[in-house]
CSV table of N, CA, C and O in Angstrom, one decimal:
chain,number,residue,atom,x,y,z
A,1,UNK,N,14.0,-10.4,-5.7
A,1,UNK,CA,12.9,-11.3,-6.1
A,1,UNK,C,12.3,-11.0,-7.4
A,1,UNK,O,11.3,-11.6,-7.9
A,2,UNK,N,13.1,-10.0,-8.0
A,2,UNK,CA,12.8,-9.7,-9.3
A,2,UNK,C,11.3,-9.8,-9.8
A,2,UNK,O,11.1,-10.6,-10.7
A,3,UNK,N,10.2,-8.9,-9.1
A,3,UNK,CA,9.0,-8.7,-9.4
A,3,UNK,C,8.5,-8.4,-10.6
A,3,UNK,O,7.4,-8.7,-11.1
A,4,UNK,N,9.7,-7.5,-11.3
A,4,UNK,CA,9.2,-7.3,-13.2
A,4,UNK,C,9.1,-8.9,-13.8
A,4,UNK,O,8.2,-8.9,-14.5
A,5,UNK,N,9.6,-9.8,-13.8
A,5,UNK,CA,9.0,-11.0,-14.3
A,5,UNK,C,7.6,-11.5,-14.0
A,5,UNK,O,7.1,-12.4,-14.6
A,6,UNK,N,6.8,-10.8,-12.8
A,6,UNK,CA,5.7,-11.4,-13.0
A,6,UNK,C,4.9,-9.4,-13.7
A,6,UNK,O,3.7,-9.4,-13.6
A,7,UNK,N,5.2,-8.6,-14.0
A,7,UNK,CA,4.6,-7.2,-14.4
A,7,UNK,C,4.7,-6.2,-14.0
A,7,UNK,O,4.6,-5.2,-14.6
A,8,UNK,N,5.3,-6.5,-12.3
A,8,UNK,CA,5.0,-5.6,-11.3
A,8,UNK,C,6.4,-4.4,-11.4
A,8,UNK,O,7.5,-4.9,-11.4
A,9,UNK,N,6.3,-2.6,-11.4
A,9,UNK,CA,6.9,-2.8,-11.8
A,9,UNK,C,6.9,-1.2,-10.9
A,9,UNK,O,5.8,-0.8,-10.8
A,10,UNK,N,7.6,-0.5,-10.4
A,10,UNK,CA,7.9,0.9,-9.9
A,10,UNK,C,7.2,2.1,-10.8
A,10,UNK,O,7.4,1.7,-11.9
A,11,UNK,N,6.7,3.1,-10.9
A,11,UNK,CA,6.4,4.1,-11.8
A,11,UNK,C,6.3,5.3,-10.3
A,11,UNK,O,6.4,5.4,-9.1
A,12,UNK,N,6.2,6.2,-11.5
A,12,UNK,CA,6.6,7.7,-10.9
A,12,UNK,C,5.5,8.3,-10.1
A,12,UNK,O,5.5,8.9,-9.0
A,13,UNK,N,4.7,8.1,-10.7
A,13,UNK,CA,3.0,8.9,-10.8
A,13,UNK,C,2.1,7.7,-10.1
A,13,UNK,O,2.3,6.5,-10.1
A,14,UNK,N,1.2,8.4,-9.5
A,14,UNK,CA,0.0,7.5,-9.2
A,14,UNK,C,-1.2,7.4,-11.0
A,14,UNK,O,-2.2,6.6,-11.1
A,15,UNK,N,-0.8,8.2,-11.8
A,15,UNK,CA,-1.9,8.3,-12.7
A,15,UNK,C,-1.5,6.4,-13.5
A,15,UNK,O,-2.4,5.8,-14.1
A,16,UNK,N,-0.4,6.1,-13.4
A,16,UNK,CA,0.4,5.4,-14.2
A,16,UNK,C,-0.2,3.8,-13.0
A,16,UNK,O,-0.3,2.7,-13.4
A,17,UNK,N,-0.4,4.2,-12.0
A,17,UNK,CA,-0.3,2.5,-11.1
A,17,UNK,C,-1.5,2.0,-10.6
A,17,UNK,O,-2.5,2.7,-10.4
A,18,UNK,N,-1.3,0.8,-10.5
A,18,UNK,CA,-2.4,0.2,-10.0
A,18,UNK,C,-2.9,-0.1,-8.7
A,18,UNK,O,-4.1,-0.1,-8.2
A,19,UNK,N,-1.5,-0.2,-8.1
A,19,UNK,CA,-1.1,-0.8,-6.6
A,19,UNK,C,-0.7,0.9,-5.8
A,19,UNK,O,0.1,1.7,-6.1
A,20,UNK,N,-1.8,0.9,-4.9
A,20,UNK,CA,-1.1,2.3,-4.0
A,20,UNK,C,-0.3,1.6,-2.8
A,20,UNK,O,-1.0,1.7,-1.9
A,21,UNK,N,1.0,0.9,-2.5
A,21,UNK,CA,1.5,0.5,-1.6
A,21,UNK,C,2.3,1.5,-0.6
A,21,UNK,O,3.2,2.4,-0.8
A,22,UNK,N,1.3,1.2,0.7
A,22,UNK,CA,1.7,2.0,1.8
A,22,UNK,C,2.8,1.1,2.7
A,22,UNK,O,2.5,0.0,3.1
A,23,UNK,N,3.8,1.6,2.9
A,23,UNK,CA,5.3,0.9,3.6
A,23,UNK,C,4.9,1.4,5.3
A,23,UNK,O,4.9,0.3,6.0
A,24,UNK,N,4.7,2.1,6.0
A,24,UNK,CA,4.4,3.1,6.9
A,24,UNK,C,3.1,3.7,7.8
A,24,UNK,O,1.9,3.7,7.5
A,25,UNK,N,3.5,4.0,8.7
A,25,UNK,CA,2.4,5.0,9.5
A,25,UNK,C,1.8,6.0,8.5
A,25,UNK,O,2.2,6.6,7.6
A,26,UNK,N,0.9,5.9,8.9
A,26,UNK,CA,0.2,7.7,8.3
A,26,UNK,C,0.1,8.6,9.1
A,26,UNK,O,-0.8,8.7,10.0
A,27,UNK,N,1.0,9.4,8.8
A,27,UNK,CA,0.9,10.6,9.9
A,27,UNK,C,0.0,11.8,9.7
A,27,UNK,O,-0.6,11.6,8.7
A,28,UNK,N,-0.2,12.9,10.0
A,28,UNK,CA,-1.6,13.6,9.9
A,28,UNK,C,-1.1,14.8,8.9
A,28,UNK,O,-1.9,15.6,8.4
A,29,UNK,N,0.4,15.0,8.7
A,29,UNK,CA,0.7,15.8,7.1
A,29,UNK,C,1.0,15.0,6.3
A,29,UNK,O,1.7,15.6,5.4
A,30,UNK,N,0.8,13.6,6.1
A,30,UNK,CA,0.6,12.7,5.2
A,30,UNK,C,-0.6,11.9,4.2
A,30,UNK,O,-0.8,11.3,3.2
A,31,UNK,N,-1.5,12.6,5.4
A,31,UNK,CA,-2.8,11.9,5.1
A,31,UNK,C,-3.4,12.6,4.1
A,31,UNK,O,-3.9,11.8,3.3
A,32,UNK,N,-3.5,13.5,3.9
A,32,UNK,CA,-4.1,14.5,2.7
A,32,UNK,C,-3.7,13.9,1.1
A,32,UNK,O,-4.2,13.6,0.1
A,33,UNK,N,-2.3,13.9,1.8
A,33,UNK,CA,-1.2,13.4,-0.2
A,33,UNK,C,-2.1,12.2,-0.2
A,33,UNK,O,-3.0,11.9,-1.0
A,34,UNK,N,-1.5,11.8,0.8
A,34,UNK,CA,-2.1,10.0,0.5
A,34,UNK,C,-3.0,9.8,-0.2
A,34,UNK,O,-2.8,9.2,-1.2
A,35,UNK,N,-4.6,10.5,0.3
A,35,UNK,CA,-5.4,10.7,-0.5
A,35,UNK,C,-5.6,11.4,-2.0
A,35,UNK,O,-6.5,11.2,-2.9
A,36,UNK,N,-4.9,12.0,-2.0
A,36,UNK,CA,-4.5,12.6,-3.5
A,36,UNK,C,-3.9,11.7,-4.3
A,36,UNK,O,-4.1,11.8,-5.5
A,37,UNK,N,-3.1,10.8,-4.1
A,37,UNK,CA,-2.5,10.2,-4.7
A,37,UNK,C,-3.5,9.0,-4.9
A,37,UNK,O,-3.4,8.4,-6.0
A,38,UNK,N,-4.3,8.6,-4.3
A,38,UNK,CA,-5.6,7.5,-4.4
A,38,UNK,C,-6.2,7.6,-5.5
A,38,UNK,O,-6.4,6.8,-6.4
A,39,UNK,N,-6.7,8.9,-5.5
A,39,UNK,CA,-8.0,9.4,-6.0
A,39,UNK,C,-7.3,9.2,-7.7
A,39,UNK,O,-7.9,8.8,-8.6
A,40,UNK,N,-5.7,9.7,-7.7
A,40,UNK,CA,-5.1,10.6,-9.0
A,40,UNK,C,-5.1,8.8,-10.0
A,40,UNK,O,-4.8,8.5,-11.2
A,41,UNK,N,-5.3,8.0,-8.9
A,41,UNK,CA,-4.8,6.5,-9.5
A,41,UNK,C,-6.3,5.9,-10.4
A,41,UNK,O,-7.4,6.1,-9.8
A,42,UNK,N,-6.2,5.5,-11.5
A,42,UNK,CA,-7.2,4.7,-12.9
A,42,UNK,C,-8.0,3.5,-12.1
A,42,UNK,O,-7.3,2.7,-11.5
A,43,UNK,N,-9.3,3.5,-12.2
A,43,UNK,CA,-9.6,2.2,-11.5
A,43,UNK,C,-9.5,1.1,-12.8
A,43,UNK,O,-9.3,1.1,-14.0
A,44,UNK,N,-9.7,0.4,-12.0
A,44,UNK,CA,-9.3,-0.3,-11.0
A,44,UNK,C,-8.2,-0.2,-10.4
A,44,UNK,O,-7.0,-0.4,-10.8
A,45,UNK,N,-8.7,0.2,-9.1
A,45,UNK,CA,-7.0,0.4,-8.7
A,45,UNK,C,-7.2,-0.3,-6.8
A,45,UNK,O,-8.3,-0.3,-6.2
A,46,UNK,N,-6.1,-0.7,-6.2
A,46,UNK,CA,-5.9,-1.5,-5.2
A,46,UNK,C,-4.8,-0.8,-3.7
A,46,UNK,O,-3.7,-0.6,-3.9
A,47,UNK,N,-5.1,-0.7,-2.8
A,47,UNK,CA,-4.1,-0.7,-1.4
A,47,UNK,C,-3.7,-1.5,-1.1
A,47,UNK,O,-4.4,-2.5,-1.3
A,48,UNK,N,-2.5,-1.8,-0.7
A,48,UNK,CA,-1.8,-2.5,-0.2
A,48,UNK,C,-1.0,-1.7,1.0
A,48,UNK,O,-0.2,-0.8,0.7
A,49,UNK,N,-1.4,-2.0,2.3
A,49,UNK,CA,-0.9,-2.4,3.5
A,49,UNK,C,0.3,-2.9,3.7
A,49,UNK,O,0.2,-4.0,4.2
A,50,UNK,N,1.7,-2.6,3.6
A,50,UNK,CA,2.4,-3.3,3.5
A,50,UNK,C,3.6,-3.0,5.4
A,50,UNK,O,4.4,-2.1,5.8
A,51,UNK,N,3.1,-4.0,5.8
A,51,UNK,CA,4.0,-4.0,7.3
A,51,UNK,C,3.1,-3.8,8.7
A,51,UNK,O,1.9,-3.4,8.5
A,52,UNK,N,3.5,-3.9,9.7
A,52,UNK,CA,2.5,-3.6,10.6
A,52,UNK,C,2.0,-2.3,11.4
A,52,UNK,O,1.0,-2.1,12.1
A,53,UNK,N,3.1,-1.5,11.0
A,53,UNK,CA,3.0,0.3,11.0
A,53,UNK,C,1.9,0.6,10.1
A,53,UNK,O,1.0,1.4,10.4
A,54,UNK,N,1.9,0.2,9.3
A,54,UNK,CA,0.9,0.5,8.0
A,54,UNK,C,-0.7,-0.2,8.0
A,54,UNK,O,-1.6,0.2,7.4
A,55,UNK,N,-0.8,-1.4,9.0
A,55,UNK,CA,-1.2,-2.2,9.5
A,55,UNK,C,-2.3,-0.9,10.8
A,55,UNK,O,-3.5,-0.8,11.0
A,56,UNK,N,-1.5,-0.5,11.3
A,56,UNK,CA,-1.9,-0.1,12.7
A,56,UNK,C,-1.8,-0.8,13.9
A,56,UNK,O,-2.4,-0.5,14.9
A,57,UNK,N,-1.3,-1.3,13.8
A,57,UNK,CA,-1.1,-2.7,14.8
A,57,UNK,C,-0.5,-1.6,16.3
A,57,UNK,O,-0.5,-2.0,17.5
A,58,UNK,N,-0.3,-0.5,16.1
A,58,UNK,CA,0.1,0.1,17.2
A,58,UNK,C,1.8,0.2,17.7
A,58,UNK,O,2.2,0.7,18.7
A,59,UNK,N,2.3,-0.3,16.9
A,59,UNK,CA,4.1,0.0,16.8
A,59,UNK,C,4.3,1.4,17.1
A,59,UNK,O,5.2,1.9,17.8
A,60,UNK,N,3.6,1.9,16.7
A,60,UNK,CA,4.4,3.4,17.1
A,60,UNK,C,3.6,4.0,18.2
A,60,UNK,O,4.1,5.0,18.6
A,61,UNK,N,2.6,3.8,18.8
A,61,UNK,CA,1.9,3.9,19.6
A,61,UNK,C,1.1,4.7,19.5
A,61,UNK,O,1.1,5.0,18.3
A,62,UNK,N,0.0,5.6,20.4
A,62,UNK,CA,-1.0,6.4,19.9
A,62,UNK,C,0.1,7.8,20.1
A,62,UNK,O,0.2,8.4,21.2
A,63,UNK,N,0.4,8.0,19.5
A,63,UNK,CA,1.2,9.2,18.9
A,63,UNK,C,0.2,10.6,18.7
A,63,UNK,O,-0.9,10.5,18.2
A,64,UNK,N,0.5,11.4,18.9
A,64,UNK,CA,-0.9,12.3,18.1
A,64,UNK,C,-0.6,13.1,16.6
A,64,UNK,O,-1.4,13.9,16.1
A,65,UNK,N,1.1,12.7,15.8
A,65,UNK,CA,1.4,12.8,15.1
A,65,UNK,C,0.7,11.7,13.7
A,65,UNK,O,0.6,11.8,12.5
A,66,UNK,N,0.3,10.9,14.5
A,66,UNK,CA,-0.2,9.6,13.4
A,66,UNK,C,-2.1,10.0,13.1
A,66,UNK,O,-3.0,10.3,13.9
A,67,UNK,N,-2.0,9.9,11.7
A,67,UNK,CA,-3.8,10.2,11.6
A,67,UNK,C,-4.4,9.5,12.0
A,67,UNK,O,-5.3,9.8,12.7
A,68,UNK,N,-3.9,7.7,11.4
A,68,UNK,CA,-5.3,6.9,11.8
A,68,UNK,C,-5.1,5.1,11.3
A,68,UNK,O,-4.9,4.8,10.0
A,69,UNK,N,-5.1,4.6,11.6
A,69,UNK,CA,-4.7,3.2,10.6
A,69,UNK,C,-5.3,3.3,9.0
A,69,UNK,O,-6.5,3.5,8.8
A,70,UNK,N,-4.3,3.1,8.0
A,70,UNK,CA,-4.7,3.3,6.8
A,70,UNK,C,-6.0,2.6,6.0
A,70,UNK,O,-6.6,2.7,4.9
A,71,UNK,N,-6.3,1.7,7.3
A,71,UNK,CA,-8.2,0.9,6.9
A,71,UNK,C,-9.0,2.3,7.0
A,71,UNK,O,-9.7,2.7,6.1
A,72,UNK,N,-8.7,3.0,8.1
A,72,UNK,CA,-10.2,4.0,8.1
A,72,UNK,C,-9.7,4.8,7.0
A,72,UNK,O,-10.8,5.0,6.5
A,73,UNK,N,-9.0,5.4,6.4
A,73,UNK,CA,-8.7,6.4,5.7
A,73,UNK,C,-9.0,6.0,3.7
A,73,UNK,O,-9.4,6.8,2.8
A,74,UNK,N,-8.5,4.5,3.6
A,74,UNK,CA,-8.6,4.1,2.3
A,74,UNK,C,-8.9,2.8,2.1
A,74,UNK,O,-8.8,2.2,3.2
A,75,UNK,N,-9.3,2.1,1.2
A,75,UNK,CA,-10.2,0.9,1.3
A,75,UNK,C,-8.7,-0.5,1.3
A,75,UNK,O,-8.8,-1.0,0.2
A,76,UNK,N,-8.0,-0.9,1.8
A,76,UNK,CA,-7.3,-1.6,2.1
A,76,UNK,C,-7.4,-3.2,1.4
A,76,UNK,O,-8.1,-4.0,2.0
A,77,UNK,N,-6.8,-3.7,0.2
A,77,UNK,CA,-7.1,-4.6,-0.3
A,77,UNK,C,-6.5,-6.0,0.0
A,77,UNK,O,-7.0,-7.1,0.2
A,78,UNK,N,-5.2,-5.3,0.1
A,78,UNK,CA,-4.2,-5.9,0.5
A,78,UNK,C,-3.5,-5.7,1.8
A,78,UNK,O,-2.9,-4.6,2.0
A,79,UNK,N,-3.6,-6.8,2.7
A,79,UNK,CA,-2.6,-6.4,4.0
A,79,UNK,C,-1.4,-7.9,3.8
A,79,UNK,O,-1.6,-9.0,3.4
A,80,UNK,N,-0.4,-7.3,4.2
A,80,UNK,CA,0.7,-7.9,4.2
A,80,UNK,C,1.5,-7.7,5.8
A,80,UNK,O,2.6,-7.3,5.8
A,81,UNK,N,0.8,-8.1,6.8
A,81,UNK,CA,1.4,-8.2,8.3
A,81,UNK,C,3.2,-8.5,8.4
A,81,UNK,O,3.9,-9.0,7.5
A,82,UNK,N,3.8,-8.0,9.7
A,82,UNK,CA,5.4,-8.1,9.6
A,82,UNK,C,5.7,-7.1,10.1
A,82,UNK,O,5.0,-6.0,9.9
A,83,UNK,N,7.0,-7.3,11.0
A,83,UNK,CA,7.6,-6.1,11.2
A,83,UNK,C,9.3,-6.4,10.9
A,83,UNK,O,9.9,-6.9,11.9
A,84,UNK,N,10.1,-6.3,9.8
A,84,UNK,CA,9.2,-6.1,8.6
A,84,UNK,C,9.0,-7.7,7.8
A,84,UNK,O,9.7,-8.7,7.7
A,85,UNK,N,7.6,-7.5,7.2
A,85,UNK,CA,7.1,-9.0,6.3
A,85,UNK,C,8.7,-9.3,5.5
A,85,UNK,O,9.7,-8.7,5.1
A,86,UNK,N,8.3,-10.2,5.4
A,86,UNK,CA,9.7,-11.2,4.2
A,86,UNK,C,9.2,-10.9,3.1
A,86,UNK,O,8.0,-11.0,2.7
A,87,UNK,N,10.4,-10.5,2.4
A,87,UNK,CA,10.6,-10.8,0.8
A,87,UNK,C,9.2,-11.4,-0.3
A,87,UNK,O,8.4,-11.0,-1.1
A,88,UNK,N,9.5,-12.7,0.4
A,88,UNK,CA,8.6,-13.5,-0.3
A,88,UNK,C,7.4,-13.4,0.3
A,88,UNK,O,6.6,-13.9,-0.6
A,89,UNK,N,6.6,-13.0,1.5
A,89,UNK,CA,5.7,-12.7,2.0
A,89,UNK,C,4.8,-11.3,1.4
A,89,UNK,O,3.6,-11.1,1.5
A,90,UNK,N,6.0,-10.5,0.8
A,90,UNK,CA,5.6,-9.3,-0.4
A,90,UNK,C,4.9,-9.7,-1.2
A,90,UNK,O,3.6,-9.6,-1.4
A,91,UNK,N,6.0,-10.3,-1.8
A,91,UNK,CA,5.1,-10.9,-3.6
A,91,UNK,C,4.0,-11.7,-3.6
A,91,UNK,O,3.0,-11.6,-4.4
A,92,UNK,N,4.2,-12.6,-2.6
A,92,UNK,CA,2.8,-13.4,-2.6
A,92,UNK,C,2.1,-12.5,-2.6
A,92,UNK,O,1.6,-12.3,-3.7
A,93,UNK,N,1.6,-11.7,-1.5
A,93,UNK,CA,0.4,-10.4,-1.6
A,93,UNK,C,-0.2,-9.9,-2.8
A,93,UNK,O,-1.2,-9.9,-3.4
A,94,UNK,N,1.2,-9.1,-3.0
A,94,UNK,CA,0.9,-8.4,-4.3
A,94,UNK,C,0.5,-9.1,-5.4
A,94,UNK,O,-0.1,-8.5,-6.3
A,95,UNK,N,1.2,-10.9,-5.3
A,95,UNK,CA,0.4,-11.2,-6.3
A,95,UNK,C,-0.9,-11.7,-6.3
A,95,UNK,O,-1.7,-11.9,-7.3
A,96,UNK,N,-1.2,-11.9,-5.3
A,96,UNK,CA,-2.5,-12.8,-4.9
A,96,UNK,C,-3.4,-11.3,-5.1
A,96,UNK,O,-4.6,-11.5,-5.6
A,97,UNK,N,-3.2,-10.5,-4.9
A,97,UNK,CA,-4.2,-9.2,-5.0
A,97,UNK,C,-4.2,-9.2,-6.6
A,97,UNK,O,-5.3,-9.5,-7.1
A,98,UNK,N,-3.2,-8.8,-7.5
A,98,UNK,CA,-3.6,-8.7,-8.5
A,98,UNK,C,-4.0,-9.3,-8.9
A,98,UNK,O,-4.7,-8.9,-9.8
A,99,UNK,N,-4.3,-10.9,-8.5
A,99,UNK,CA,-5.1,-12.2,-9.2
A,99,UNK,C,-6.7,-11.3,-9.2
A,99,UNK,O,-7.5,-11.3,-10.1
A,100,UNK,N,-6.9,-10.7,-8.0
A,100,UNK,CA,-8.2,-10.2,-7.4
A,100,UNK,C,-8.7,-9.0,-8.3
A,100,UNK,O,-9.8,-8.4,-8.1
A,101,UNK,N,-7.9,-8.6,-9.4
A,101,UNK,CA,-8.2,-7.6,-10.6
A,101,UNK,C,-9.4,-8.4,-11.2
A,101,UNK,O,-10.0,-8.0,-12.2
């Protein structure tokens, strides 16, 4: 779907992005990074929710490996619902959030 035509684009670092896109559960030795990687990101900077693991929707069930749905943990800008969302159900988000810069 070739997202570098509209900017969007992979980078290494959180110091470098705008979009913190979470694919996944948060699990409770993940949740710490997660937040480190938030914090390490330039504001304006945005969540994106991407799927319904990531969602909390409860796909993986109350596990006690999982911390918490990624709403209570970080400010969630973007949700993108799906198990897993389409292609084009991506981009739209991601772009519609960036419009929200």
């Amino acid at each position: 779907y070739d997202l570098q035509r509209f900017g969007l684009d992979v980078v290494a670092s959180p110091r470098h992005a705008d979009v913190l896109l979470v694919t996944g559960a948060v699990t409770t030795r993940m949740a710490h990074a997660l937040r480190a990687a938030y914090e390490a990101m330039p504001e304006p900077r945005l969540v994106a929710a991407l799927g319904d693991c990531a969602l909390g929707c409860g796909v993986l069930g109350a596990a006690s490996e999982l911390a918490a749905p990624l709403e209570e943990l970080l400010p969630v800008a973007i949700r993108i619902p799906g198990c897993p969302p389409t292609p084009q159900a991506i981009a739209q988000a991601l772009l519609d959030g960036l419009d929200a810069l």
